[in-house]
Amino acid sequence: MESEPLYNLLQLPKEVDQPMEEELPRGGKKKYLPPNSRKDPKFEELQKVLMEWINTTLLPEHIVVRSLEEDMFDGLILHHLFQKLAALKLEVEEISLTSASQRRKLGVILEAVNQSLQVEEQQAKWSVETIFNKDLLATLHLLVALVKHFQPDLPLPDNVQVEVIHIESTKAGLKSDKLVEQLTEECSSHKDQPSQDTFDELFKLAPEKVHAVKEAVVSFVNQKVENLGLSVQSLDTQFADGVILLLLIGQLEGFFLHLKEFYLTPSSPIEMLHNVTLALELLKDEGLLSYPVNPEDIVNKDAKSTLRILYSLFQKHAPRAH
């Protein structure tokens, strides 16, 4: 690809417009994500899916990631995530306050990660330097590799690629190339990807029937929970905290849920997310959750996701007359 002077690249971030000779030595190389790449919908979706995955995985430890770029660099969250995924304990300090100690900790973690993933350090698309310097691309490459190894059934957006600007300091000055970096593979077959199910088609093609389906499901739910002194009027809102959902699953599937296992009166989104995540795990264990559902969607009162999981119980336990 033909190189072009740095000043000709109109889509560079503002920080790249500043003189870089002092911070980029002769022969040095850097890469930048231009604004249009950062705003790419699939690129943003990949970050969202990975953050939801981390937050769900680390929910019992009350760890919440809000930015992959800002929250992953010091190794604290990566430490907890890798220990949880690999079911092992790393001998590193829990809290590192100085840059030097954070780098050392990150080095130990990445060495263990590379060994677990069977990736040579030279071949890895991440390093202590790139992760510590908040390189978003390196962080994404690392997290995607962890997902593929430890949770390959997690549906990541396929064929995510972004345009990246590579900058090199040469004798003639700063030179740059525009290259495309691949973050997830193109899916040649969609058999492993969630296809549209009945509810995708229902909401898209027959929205006038959604109300009737909701009424049938709500009627079914009320029949099952009325002996607990509960009543459901709104399918869209009353399942967001996971309480009625857990009690319903307990009634139908014969589970006894100890009050220590969930929050009977959740007072925060984290507690609601805990309840819903537990409910989805129970449904999955019983083979009732054939279509992937994000617990955050239930907490956020997504009608389609809520209806999807309730209908799985309705299908199994409602009388044939329905």
PDB file of C-alpha atoms in Angstrom:
ATOM      1  CA  MET A   1       0.000   0.000   0.000  1.00  0.00           C
ATOM      2  CA  GLU A   2       1.422   3.380  -0.949  1.00  0.00           C
ATOM      3  CA  SER A   3       2.475   5.582   1.950  1.00  0.00           C
ATOM      4  CA  GLU A   4       1.375   9.180   2.197  1.00  0.00           C
ATOM      5  CA  PRO A   5       2.459  12.116   4.364  1.00  0.00           C
ATOM      6  CA  LEU A   6       0.794  12.370   7.717  1.00  0.00           C
ATOM      7  CA  TYR A   7      -0.707  15.796   7.027  1.00  0.00           C
ATOM      8  CA  ASN A   8      -2.690  14.388   4.085  1.00  0.00           C
ATOM      9  CA  LEU A   9      -4.719  12.116   6.359  1.00  0.00           C
ATOM     10  CA  LEU A  10      -7.806  14.164   7.056  1.00  0.00           C
ATOM     11  CA  GLN A  11      -9.401  11.539   9.323  1.00  0.00           C
ATOM     12  CA  LEU A  12      -6.649  11.419  11.922  1.00  0.00           C
ATOM     13  CA  PRO A  13      -7.619  12.019  15.556  1.00  0.00           C
ATOM     14  CA  LYS A  14      -6.812  15.458  16.898  1.00  0.00           C
ATOM     15  CA  GLU A  15      -3.920  14.197  18.975  1.00  0.00           C
ATOM     16  CA  VAL A  16      -2.186  12.941  15.833  1.00  0.00           C
ATOM     17  CA  ASP A  17      -2.223  16.403  14.300  1.00  0.00           C
ATOM     18  CA  GLN A  18       0.332  17.549  16.862  1.00  0.00           C
ATOM     19  CA  PRO A  19       4.079  17.178  16.191  1.00  0.00           C
ATOM     20  CA  MET A  20       5.133  13.669  17.150  1.00  0.00           C
ATOM     21  CA  GLU A  21       8.879  13.646  16.453  1.00  0.00           C
ATOM     22  CA  GLU A  22       9.714  13.972  20.155  1.00  0.00           C
ATOM     23  CA  GLU A  23       7.505  11.120  21.295  1.00  0.00           C
ATOM     24  CA  LEU A  24       8.134   8.833  18.286  1.00  0.00           C
ATOM     25  CA  PRO A  25      11.874   8.113  17.833  1.00  0.00           C
ATOM     26  CA  ARG A  26      13.482   7.368  14.476  1.00  0.00           C
ATOM     27  CA  GLY A  27      12.247   3.982  13.274  1.00  0.00           C
ATOM     28  CA  GLY A  28       9.468   4.005  15.849  1.00  0.00           C
ATOM     29  CA  LYS A  29       5.956   2.900  14.914  1.00  0.00           C
ATOM     30  CA  LYS A  30       2.502   3.636  16.292  1.00  0.00           C
ATOM     31  CA  LYS A  31      -1.051   2.980  15.214  1.00  0.00           C
ATOM     32  CA  TYR A  32      -4.210   5.043  15.714  1.00  0.00           C
ATOM     33  CA  LEU A  33      -7.917   4.495  15.391  1.00  0.00           C
ATOM     34  CA  PRO A  34      -9.464   7.340  13.384  1.00  0.00           C
ATOM     35  CA  PRO A  35     -12.862   8.643  14.585  1.00  0.00           C
ATOM     36  CA  ASN A  36     -14.802   6.956  11.776  1.00  0.00           C
ATOM     37  CA  SER A  37     -13.383   3.571  12.826  1.00  0.00           C
ATOM     38  CA  ARG A  38     -14.310   4.145  16.459  1.00  0.00           C
ATOM     39  CA  LYS A  39     -17.888   4.935  15.444  1.00  0.00           C
ATOM     40  CA  ASP A  40     -18.292   1.849  13.270  1.00  0.00           C
ATOM     41  CA  PRO A  41     -21.490   0.083  14.522  1.00  0.00           C
ATOM     42  CA  LYS A  42     -19.979  -3.421  14.485  1.00  0.00           C
ATOM     43  CA  PHE A  43     -16.882  -2.174  16.299  1.00  0.00           C
ATOM     44  CA  GLU A  44     -19.070  -0.575  18.974  1.00  0.00           C
ATOM     45  CA  GLU A  45     -21.221  -3.711  19.194  1.00  0.00           C
ATOM     46  CA  LEU A  46     -18.150  -5.888  19.762  1.00  0.00           C
ATOM     47  CA  GLN A  47     -17.097  -3.690  22.693  1.00  0.00           C
ATOM     48  CA  LYS A  48     -20.611  -3.818  24.137  1.00  0.00           C
ATOM     49  CA  VAL A  49     -20.790  -7.629  23.931  1.00  0.00           C
ATOM     50  CA  LEU A  50     -17.360  -8.014  25.538  1.00  0.00           C
ATOM     51  CA  MET A  51     -18.213  -5.607  28.368  1.00  0.00           C
ATOM     52  CA  GLU A  52     -21.479  -7.453  29.052  1.00  0.00           C
ATOM     53  CA  TRP A  53     -19.563 -10.730  29.078  1.00  0.00           C
ATOM     54  CA  ILE A  54     -16.975  -9.420  31.562  1.00  0.00           C
ATOM     55  CA  ASN A  55     -19.621  -7.861  33.818  1.00  0.00           C
ATOM     56  CA  THR A  56     -21.699 -11.040  33.838  1.00  0.00           C
ATOM     57  CA  THR A  57     -18.647 -13.203  34.527  1.00  0.00           C
ATOM     58  CA  LEU A  58     -17.446 -10.990  37.380  1.00  0.00           C
ATOM     59  CA  LEU A  59     -20.892 -10.180  38.779  1.00  0.00           C
ATOM     60  CA  PRO A  60     -20.330 -12.215  41.990  1.00  0.00           C
ATOM     61  CA  GLU A  61     -17.252 -10.071  42.661  1.00  0.00           C
ATOM     62  CA  HIS A  62     -19.208  -6.824  42.129  1.00  0.00           C
ATOM     63  CA  ILE A  63     -16.857  -5.686  39.381  1.00  0.00           C
ATOM     64  CA  VAL A  64     -18.308  -3.468  36.657  1.00  0.00           C
ATOM     65  CA  VAL A  65     -16.492  -2.435  33.469  1.00  0.00           C
ATOM     66  CA  ARG A  66     -17.727   0.720  31.757  1.00  0.00           C
ATOM     67  CA  SER A  67     -14.877   1.264  29.282  1.00  0.00           C
ATOM     68  CA  LEU A  68     -12.552  -1.369  27.842  1.00  0.00           C
ATOM     69  CA  GLU A  69     -10.110   1.384  26.979  1.00  0.00           C
ATOM     70  CA  GLU A  70      -9.932   2.885  30.473  1.00  0.00           C
ATOM     71  CA  ASP A  71     -10.677  -0.024  32.825  1.00  0.00           C
ATOM     72  CA  MET A  72      -8.463  -2.877  31.596  1.00  0.00           C
ATOM     73  CA  PHE A  73      -4.971  -1.393  31.388  1.00  0.00           C
ATOM     74  CA  ASP A  74      -3.675  -1.889  34.960  1.00  0.00           C
ATOM     75  CA  GLY A  75      -4.387  -5.637  35.142  1.00  0.00           C
ATOM     76  CA  LEU A  76      -6.821  -5.488  38.068  1.00  0.00           C
ATOM     77  CA  ILE A  77      -9.928  -6.597  36.152  1.00  0.00           C
ATOM     78  CA  LEU A  78      -7.934  -8.833  33.807  1.00  0.00           C
ATOM     79  CA  HIS A  79      -6.522 -10.569  36.894  1.00  0.00           C
ATOM     80  CA  HIS A  80     -10.000 -11.388  38.244  1.00  0.00           C
ATOM     81  CA  LEU A  81     -11.353 -12.333  34.816  1.00  0.00           C
ATOM     82  CA  PHE A  82      -8.563 -14.764  33.950  1.00  0.00           C
ATOM     83  CA  GLN A  83      -8.632 -16.403  37.379  1.00  0.00           C
ATOM     84  CA  LYS A  84     -12.389 -16.912  37.029  1.00  0.00           C
ATOM     85  CA  LEU A  85     -12.157 -18.307  33.493  1.00  0.00           C
ATOM     86  CA  ALA A  86      -9.136 -20.545  34.059  1.00  0.00           C
ATOM     87  CA  ALA A  87     -10.168 -21.587  37.594  1.00  0.00           C
ATOM     88  CA  LEU A  88      -6.706 -20.922  38.977  1.00  0.00           C
ATOM     89  CA  LYS A  89      -5.022 -18.477  41.321  1.00  0.00           C
ATOM     90  CA  LEU A  90      -2.224 -16.187  40.219  1.00  0.00           C
ATOM     91  CA  GLU A  91       0.384 -15.172  42.767  1.00  0.00           C
ATOM     92  CA  VAL A  92       0.224 -11.434  42.200  1.00  0.00           C
ATOM     93  CA  GLU A  93      -0.674  -8.549  44.461  1.00  0.00           C
ATOM     94  CA  GLU A  94      -4.350  -7.660  44.474  1.00  0.00           C
ATOM     95  CA  ILE A  95      -3.891  -3.886  44.356  1.00  0.00           C
ATOM     96  CA  SER A  96      -0.991  -2.223  42.525  1.00  0.00           C
ATOM     97  CA  LEU A  97      -0.670   1.494  43.120  1.00  0.00           C
ATOM     98  CA  THR A  98       2.444   2.455  41.140  1.00  0.00           C
ATOM     99  CA  SER A  99       3.011   2.227  37.396  1.00  0.00           C
ATOM    100  CA  ALA A 100       5.999  -0.060  37.914  1.00  0.00           C
ATOM    101  CA  SER A 101       4.035  -2.525  40.069  1.00  0.00           C
ATOM    102  CA  GLN A 102       1.083  -2.416  37.653  1.00  0.00           C
ATOM    103  CA  ARG A 103       3.383  -3.279  34.744  1.00  0.00           C
ATOM    104  CA  ARG A 104       4.939  -6.159  36.693  1.00  0.00           C
ATOM    105  CA  LYS A 105       1.515  -7.499  37.611  1.00  0.00           C
ATOM    106  CA  LEU A 106       0.292  -7.171  34.031  1.00  0.00           C
ATOM    107  CA  GLY A 107       3.377  -9.037  32.829  1.00  0.00           C
ATOM    108  CA  VAL A 108       2.667 -11.988  35.139  1.00  0.00           C
ATOM    109  CA  ILE A 109      -0.994 -12.092  34.067  1.00  0.00           C
ATOM    110  CA  LEU A 110      -0.253 -11.935  30.329  1.00  0.00           C
ATOM    111  CA  GLU A 111       2.418 -14.610  30.655  1.00  0.00           C
ATOM    112  CA  ALA A 112      -0.167 -16.901  32.270  1.00  0.00           C
ATOM    113  CA  VAL A 113      -2.772 -15.949  29.639  1.00  0.00           C
ATOM    114  CA  ASN A 114      -0.412 -16.650  26.735  1.00  0.00           C
ATOM    115  CA  GLN A 115       0.536 -19.983  28.253  1.00  0.00           C
ATOM    116  CA  SER A 116      -3.119 -20.936  28.713  1.00  0.00           C
ATOM    117  CA  LEU A 117      -4.005 -19.850  25.163  1.00  0.00           C
ATOM    118  CA  GLN A 118      -0.835 -21.514  23.838  1.00  0.00           C
ATOM    119  CA  VAL A 119       0.203 -18.293  22.129  1.00  0.00           C
ATOM    120  CA  GLU A 120       3.848 -17.335  21.746  1.00  0.00           C
ATOM    121  CA  GLU A 121       4.613 -13.847  23.040  1.00  0.00           C
ATOM    122  CA  GLN A 122       5.992 -12.824  19.644  1.00  0.00           C
ATOM    123  CA  GLN A 123       2.799 -13.978  17.902  1.00  0.00           C
ATOM    124  CA  ALA A 124       0.352 -12.361  20.321  1.00  0.00           C
ATOM    125  CA  LYS A 125      -1.520  -9.292  19.094  1.00  0.00           C
ATOM    126  CA  TRP A 126      -1.152  -7.789  22.552  1.00  0.00           C
ATOM    127  CA  SER A 127       1.703  -7.060  24.945  1.00  0.00           C
ATOM    128  CA  VAL A 128       2.333  -5.529  28.339  1.00  0.00           C
ATOM    129  CA  GLU A 129       3.235  -2.263  26.622  1.00  0.00           C
ATOM    130  CA  THR A 130       0.125  -2.042  24.414  1.00  0.00           C
ATOM    131  CA  ILE A 131      -2.348  -3.082  27.117  1.00  0.00           C
ATOM    132  CA  PHE A 132      -0.782  -0.764  29.703  1.00  0.00           C
ATOM    133  CA  ASN A 133      -0.882   2.120  27.215  1.00  0.00           C
ATOM    134  CA  LYS A 134      -4.647   1.610  26.775  1.00  0.00           C
ATOM    135  CA  ASP A 135      -4.351   0.344  23.196  1.00  0.00           C
ATOM    136  CA  LEU A 136      -7.995  -0.491  22.488  1.00  0.00           C
ATOM    137  CA  LEU A 137      -7.206  -2.772  19.540  1.00  0.00           C
ATOM    138  CA  ALA A 138      -4.729  -4.836  21.564  1.00  0.00           C
ATOM    139  CA  THR A 139      -7.240  -5.081  24.425  1.00  0.00           C
ATOM    140  CA  LEU A 140      -9.969  -6.254  22.037  1.00  0.00           C
ATOM    141  CA  HIS A 141      -7.673  -8.853  20.439  1.00  0.00           C
ATOM    142  CA  LEU A 142      -6.865 -10.198  23.908  1.00  0.00           C
ATOM    143  CA  LEU A 143     -10.501 -10.379  25.048  1.00  0.00           C
ATOM    144  CA  VAL A 144     -11.668 -11.988  21.795  1.00  0.00           C
ATOM    145  CA  ALA A 145      -8.970 -14.652  22.226  1.00  0.00           C
ATOM    146  CA  LEU A 146     -10.130 -15.310  25.796  1.00  0.00           C
ATOM    147  CA  VAL A 147     -13.744 -15.662  24.634  1.00  0.00           C
ATOM    148  CA  LYS A 148     -12.810 -18.086  21.843  1.00  0.00           C
ATOM    149  CA  HIS A 149     -10.809 -20.235  24.258  1.00  0.00           C
ATOM    150  CA  PHE A 150     -12.967 -20.212  27.384  1.00  0.00           C
ATOM    151  CA  GLN A 151     -16.490 -19.466  26.114  1.00  0.00           C
ATOM    152  CA  PRO A 152     -16.671 -20.278  22.394  1.00  0.00           C
ATOM    153  CA  ASP A 153     -20.491 -20.339  22.467  1.00  0.00           C
ATOM    154  CA  LEU A 154     -20.640 -16.600  23.207  1.00  0.00           C
ATOM    155  CA  PRO A 155     -22.050 -14.975  20.040  1.00  0.00           C
ATOM    156  CA  LEU A 156     -19.577 -12.274  19.019  1.00  0.00           C
ATOM    157  CA  PRO A 157     -20.312 -10.008  16.039  1.00  0.00           C
ATOM    158  CA  ASP A 158     -18.700 -11.676  13.031  1.00  0.00           C
ATOM    159  CA  ASN A 159     -16.294 -10.104  10.557  1.00  0.00           C
ATOM    160  CA  VAL A 160     -15.481  -7.039  12.657  1.00  0.00           C
ATOM    161  CA  GLN A 161     -12.733  -5.080  10.934  1.00  0.00           C
ATOM    162  CA  VAL A 162     -11.603  -1.483  11.288  1.00  0.00           C
ATOM    163  CA  GLU A 163      -9.386   0.879   9.361  1.00  0.00           C
ATOM    164  CA  VAL A 164      -6.226   1.650  11.327  1.00  0.00           C
ATOM    165  CA  ILE A 165      -3.569   4.277  10.640  1.00  0.00           C
ATOM    166  CA  HIS A 166       0.001   3.029  11.066  1.00  0.00           C
ATOM    167  CA  ILE A 167       2.553   5.789  11.590  1.00  0.00           C
ATOM    168  CA  GLU A 168       6.311   5.374  11.253  1.00  0.00           C
ATOM    169  CA  SER A 169       9.117   7.841  11.918  1.00  0.00           C
ATOM    170  CA  THR A 170      11.608   7.770   9.023  1.00  0.00           C
ATOM    171  CA  LYS A 171      14.526   9.895   7.866  1.00  0.00           C
ATOM    172  CA  ALA A 172      12.120  11.810   5.636  1.00  0.00           C
ATOM    173  CA  GLY A 173       9.699  12.443   8.510  1.00  0.00           C
ATOM    174  CA  LEU A 174       6.489  10.806   9.583  1.00  0.00           C
ATOM    175  CA  LYS A 175       4.912   8.412   7.095  1.00  0.00           C
ATOM    176  CA  SER A 176       1.566   6.669   7.414  1.00  0.00           C
ATOM    177  CA  ASP A 177      -0.372   3.778   5.939  1.00  0.00           C
ATOM    178  CA  LYS A 178      -4.050   2.982   6.164  1.00  0.00           C
ATOM    179  CA  LEU A 179      -4.546  -0.706   6.905  1.00  0.00           C
ATOM    180  CA  VAL A 180      -7.530  -2.867   7.832  1.00  0.00           C
ATOM    181  CA  GLU A 181      -7.288  -4.808  11.080  1.00  0.00           C
ATOM    182  CA  GLN A 182      -9.440  -7.920  11.558  1.00  0.00           C
ATOM    183  CA  LEU A 183     -10.859  -8.401  15.063  1.00  0.00           C
ATOM    184  CA  THR A 184     -13.308 -11.285  14.549  1.00  0.00           C
ATOM    185  CA  GLU A 185     -13.511 -13.777  11.710  1.00  0.00           C
ATOM    186  CA  GLU A 186     -16.084 -13.814   8.954  1.00  0.00           C
ATOM    187  CA  CYS A 187     -18.604 -16.544   9.596  1.00  0.00           C
ATOM    188  CA  SER A 188     -18.714 -18.826   6.562  1.00  0.00           C
ATOM    189  CA  SER A 189     -21.673 -20.705   8.007  1.00  0.00           C
ATOM    190  CA  HIS A 190     -24.330 -19.193  10.212  1.00  0.00           C
ATOM    191  CA  LYS A 191     -25.198 -22.498  11.844  1.00  0.00           C
ATOM    192  CA  ASP A 192     -23.290 -21.516  14.967  1.00  0.00           C
ATOM    193  CA  GLN A 193     -24.779 -18.025  15.034  1.00  0.00           C
ATOM    194  CA  PRO A 194     -28.188 -17.321  16.560  1.00  0.00           C
ATOM    195  CA  SER A 195     -30.671 -17.053  13.733  1.00  0.00           C
ATOM    196  CA  GLN A 196     -33.950 -15.223  13.950  1.00  0.00           C
ATOM    197  CA  ASP A 197     -36.428 -17.080  16.096  1.00  0.00           C
ATOM    198  CA  THR A 198     -40.218 -16.922  16.399  1.00  0.00           C
ATOM    199  CA  PHE A 199     -40.115 -13.708  18.397  1.00  0.00           C
ATOM    200  CA  ASP A 200     -37.909 -11.854  15.928  1.00  0.00           C
ATOM    201  CA  GLU A 201     -40.445 -12.696  13.236  1.00  0.00           C
ATOM    202  CA  LEU A 202     -43.417 -11.971  15.506  1.00  0.00           C
ATOM    203  CA  PHE A 203     -42.226  -8.478  16.467  1.00  0.00           C
ATOM    204  CA  LYS A 204     -41.173  -7.706  12.888  1.00  0.00           C
ATOM    205  CA  LEU A 205     -43.906  -9.278  10.769  1.00  0.00           C
ATOM    206  CA  ALA A 206     -46.922  -9.492  13.070  1.00  0.00           C
ATOM    207  CA  PRO A 207     -46.670  -6.806  15.751  1.00  0.00           C
ATOM    208  CA  GLU A 208     -50.452  -6.796  16.087  1.00  0.00           C
ATOM    209  CA  LYS A 209     -50.250 -10.339  17.532  1.00  0.00           C
ATOM    210  CA  VAL A 210     -47.683  -9.460  20.202  1.00  0.00           C
ATOM    211  CA  HIS A 211     -50.363  -8.190  22.603  1.00  0.00           C
ATOM    212  CA  ALA A 212     -52.332 -11.439  22.349  1.00  0.00           C
ATOM    213  CA  VAL A 213     -49.225 -13.532  23.048  1.00  0.00           C
ATOM    214  CA  LYS A 214     -48.356 -11.334  26.036  1.00  0.00           C
ATOM    215  CA  GLU A 215     -51.873 -11.738  27.441  1.00  0.00           C
ATOM    216  CA  ALA A 216     -51.695 -15.519  27.151  1.00  0.00           C
ATOM    217  CA  VAL A 217     -48.291 -15.663  28.845  1.00  0.00           C
ATOM    218  CA  VAL A 218     -49.311 -13.251  31.638  1.00  0.00           C
ATOM    219  CA  SER A 219     -52.457 -15.302  32.293  1.00  0.00           C
ATOM    220  CA  PHE A 220     -50.321 -18.455  32.503  1.00  0.00           C
ATOM    221  CA  VAL A 221     -47.824 -16.789  34.877  1.00  0.00           C
ATOM    222  CA  ASN A 222     -50.561 -15.500  37.196  1.00  0.00           C
ATOM    223  CA  GLN A 223     -52.054 -18.986  37.471  1.00  0.00           C
ATOM    224  CA  LYS A 224     -48.681 -20.249  38.687  1.00  0.00           C
ATOM    225  CA  VAL A 225     -47.748 -17.461  41.130  1.00  0.00           C
ATOM    226  CA  GLU A 226     -51.124 -16.533  42.628  1.00  0.00           C
ATOM    227  CA  ASN A 227     -50.604 -19.043  45.453  1.00  0.00           C
ATOM    228  CA  LEU A 228     -47.509 -16.993  46.377  1.00  0.00           C
ATOM    229  CA  GLY A 229     -49.653 -13.886  46.690  1.00  0.00           C
ATOM    230  CA  LEU A 230     -48.205 -12.390  43.508  1.00  0.00           C
ATOM    231  CA  SER A 231     -49.877 -10.869  40.480  1.00  0.00           C
ATOM    232  CA  VAL A 232     -48.446  -9.728  37.162  1.00  0.00           C
ATOM    233  CA  GLN A 233     -50.053  -6.917  35.210  1.00  0.00           C
ATOM    234  CA  SER A 234     -47.117  -5.822  33.054  1.00  0.00           C
ATOM    235  CA  LEU A 235     -44.880  -8.358  31.370  1.00  0.00           C
ATOM    236  CA  ASP A 236     -42.620  -5.536  30.158  1.00  0.00           C
ATOM    237  CA  THR A 237     -41.691  -4.184  33.598  1.00  0.00           C
ATOM    238  CA  GLN A 238     -42.354  -6.649  36.414  1.00  0.00           C
ATOM    239  CA  PHE A 239     -39.671  -9.164  35.453  1.00  0.00           C
ATOM    240  CA  ALA A 240     -36.787  -6.669  35.256  1.00  0.00           C
ATOM    241  CA  ASP A 241     -35.538  -7.348  38.801  1.00  0.00           C
ATOM    242  CA  GLY A 242     -35.632 -11.154  38.352  1.00  0.00           C
ATOM    243  CA  VAL A 243     -37.612 -11.835  41.544  1.00  0.00           C
ATOM    244  CA  ILE A 244     -40.899 -13.050  40.041  1.00  0.00           C
ATOM    245  CA  LEU A 245     -38.944 -14.849  37.335  1.00  0.00           C
ATOM    246  CA  LEU A 246     -36.929 -16.822  39.899  1.00  0.00           C
ATOM    247  CA  LEU A 247     -40.023 -17.646  41.956  1.00  0.00           C
ATOM    248  CA  LEU A 248     -41.837 -18.761  38.799  1.00  0.00           C
ATOM    249  CA  ILE A 249     -38.967 -21.020  37.753  1.00  0.00           C
ATOM    250  CA  GLY A 250     -38.854 -22.447  41.269  1.00  0.00           C
ATOM    251  CA  GLN A 251     -42.580 -23.212  41.146  1.00  0.00           C
ATOM    252  CA  LEU A 252     -42.526 -24.809  37.686  1.00  0.00           C
ATOM    253  CA  GLU A 253     -39.193 -26.624  37.756  1.00  0.00           C
ATOM    254  CA  GLY A 254     -39.291 -27.657  41.411  1.00  0.00           C
ATOM    255  CA  PHE A 255     -36.267 -25.632  42.508  1.00  0.00           C
ATOM    256  CA  PHE A 256     -35.869 -24.543  46.107  1.00  0.00           C
ATOM    257  CA  LEU A 257     -34.021 -21.248  46.054  1.00  0.00           C
ATOM    258  CA  HIS A 258     -32.522 -20.230  49.375  1.00  0.00           C
ATOM    259  CA  LEU A 259     -32.945 -16.546  50.124  1.00  0.00           C
ATOM    260  CA  LYS A 260     -29.146 -16.250  50.348  1.00  0.00           C
ATOM    261  CA  GLU A 261     -28.867 -17.135  46.657  1.00  0.00           C
ATOM    262  CA  PHE A 262     -30.753 -14.118  45.331  1.00  0.00           C
ATOM    263  CA  TYR A 263     -32.048 -10.690  46.320  1.00  0.00           C
ATOM    264  CA  LEU A 264     -35.723 -10.788  47.304  1.00  0.00           C
ATOM    265  CA  THR A 265     -35.902  -6.981  47.301  1.00  0.00           C
ATOM    266  CA  PRO A 266     -33.118  -5.838  44.941  1.00  0.00           C
ATOM    267  CA  SER A 267     -32.194  -2.196  45.403  1.00  0.00           C
ATOM    268  CA  SER A 268     -29.673  -1.687  42.599  1.00  0.00           C
ATOM    269  CA  PRO A 269     -29.121  -2.692  38.960  1.00  0.00           C
ATOM    270  CA  ILE A 270     -26.257  -4.953  40.084  1.00  0.00           C
ATOM    271  CA  GLU A 271     -28.584  -6.909  42.386  1.00  0.00           C
ATOM    272  CA  MET A 272     -31.237  -7.097  39.652  1.00  0.00           C
ATOM    273  CA  LEU A 273     -28.616  -8.349  37.198  1.00  0.00           C
ATOM    274  CA  HIS A 274     -27.555 -11.005  39.701  1.00  0.00           C
ATOM    275  CA  ASN A 275     -31.138 -12.289  39.970  1.00  0.00           C
ATOM    276  CA  VAL A 276     -31.736 -12.362  36.210  1.00  0.00           C
ATOM    277  CA  THR A 277     -28.375 -14.026  35.513  1.00  0.00           C
ATOM    278  CA  LEU A 278     -29.197 -16.748  38.032  1.00  0.00           C
ATOM    279  CA  ALA A 279     -32.617 -17.265  36.415  1.00  0.00           C
ATOM    280  CA  LEU A 280     -31.099 -17.615  32.941  1.00  0.00           C
ATOM    281  CA  GLU A 281     -28.539 -20.112  34.245  1.00  0.00           C
ATOM    282  CA  LEU A 282     -31.343 -22.224  35.720  1.00  0.00           C
ATOM    283  CA  LEU A 283     -33.270 -22.135  32.430  1.00  0.00           C
ATOM    284  CA  LYS A 284     -30.142 -23.061  30.492  1.00  0.00           C
ATOM    285  CA  ASP A 285     -29.412 -25.969  32.846  1.00  0.00           C
ATOM    286  CA  GLU A 286     -32.933 -27.268  32.216  1.00  0.00           C
ATOM    287  CA  GLY A 287     -32.458 -27.033  28.451  1.00  0.00           C
ATOM    288  CA  LEU A 288     -35.120 -24.338  28.103  1.00  0.00           C
ATOM    289  CA  LEU A 289     -32.949 -21.492  26.847  1.00  0.00           C
ATOM    290  CA  SER A 290     -32.283 -22.445  23.242  1.00  0.00           C
ATOM    291  CA  TYR A 291     -31.798 -18.845  22.103  1.00  0.00           C
ATOM    292  CA  PRO A 292     -29.100 -16.632  23.705  1.00  0.00           C
ATOM    293  CA  VAL A 293     -30.512 -13.896  25.940  1.00  0.00           C
ATOM    294  CA  ASN A 294     -28.448 -11.166  27.586  1.00  0.00           C
ATOM    295  CA  PRO A 295     -29.457 -10.641  31.232  1.00  0.00           C
ATOM    296  CA  GLU A 296     -28.924  -6.894  30.743  1.00  0.00           C
ATOM    297  CA  ASP A 297     -31.781  -6.891  28.214  1.00  0.00           C
ATOM    298  CA  ILE A 298     -34.184  -8.268  30.820  1.00  0.00           C
ATOM    299  CA  VAL A 299     -33.036  -5.712  33.410  1.00  0.00           C
ATOM    300  CA  ASN A 300     -33.479  -2.987  30.790  1.00  0.00           C
ATOM    301  CA  LYS A 301     -37.104  -4.164  30.246  1.00  0.00           C
ATOM    302  CA  ASP A 302     -36.639  -5.392  26.689  1.00  0.00           C
ATOM    303  CA  ALA A 303     -40.072  -6.830  25.849  1.00  0.00           C
ATOM    304  CA  LYS A 304     -38.861  -9.310  23.233  1.00  0.00           C
ATOM    305  CA  SER A 305     -36.206 -10.855  25.498  1.00  0.00           C
ATOM    306  CA  THR A 306     -38.598 -11.056  28.441  1.00  0.00           C
ATOM    307  CA  LEU A 307     -41.306 -12.661  26.334  1.00  0.00           C
ATOM    308  CA  ARG A 308     -38.783 -15.086  24.841  1.00  0.00           C
ATOM    309  CA  ILE A 309     -37.740 -16.573  28.203  1.00  0.00           C
ATOM    310  CA  LEU A 310     -41.283 -16.650  29.625  1.00  0.00           C
ATOM    311  CA  TYR A 311     -42.551 -18.405  26.531  1.00  0.00           C
ATOM    312  CA  SER A 312     -39.944 -21.144  27.021  1.00  0.00           C
ATOM    313  CA  LEU A 313     -41.644 -21.922  30.344  1.00  0.00           C
ATOM    314  CA  PHE A 314     -45.095 -21.469  28.828  1.00  0.00           C
ATOM    315  CA  GLN A 315     -44.309 -24.016  26.099  1.00  0.00           C
ATOM    316  CA  LYS A 316     -43.240 -26.648  28.586  1.00  0.00           C
ATOM    317  CA  HIS A 317     -45.796 -26.165  31.349  1.00  0.00           C
ATOM    318  CA  ALA A 318     -48.938 -24.616  29.840  1.00  0.00           C
ATOM    319  CA  PRO A 319     -51.883 -26.947  29.121  1.00  0.00           C
ATOM    320  CA  ARG A 320     -52.123 -28.082  25.495  1.00  0.00           C
ATOM    321  CA  ALA A 321     -55.303 -26.083  25.115  1.00  0.00           C
ATOM    322  CA  HIS A 322     -53.209 -22.912  24.997  1.00  0.00           C
TER     323      HIS A 322
END
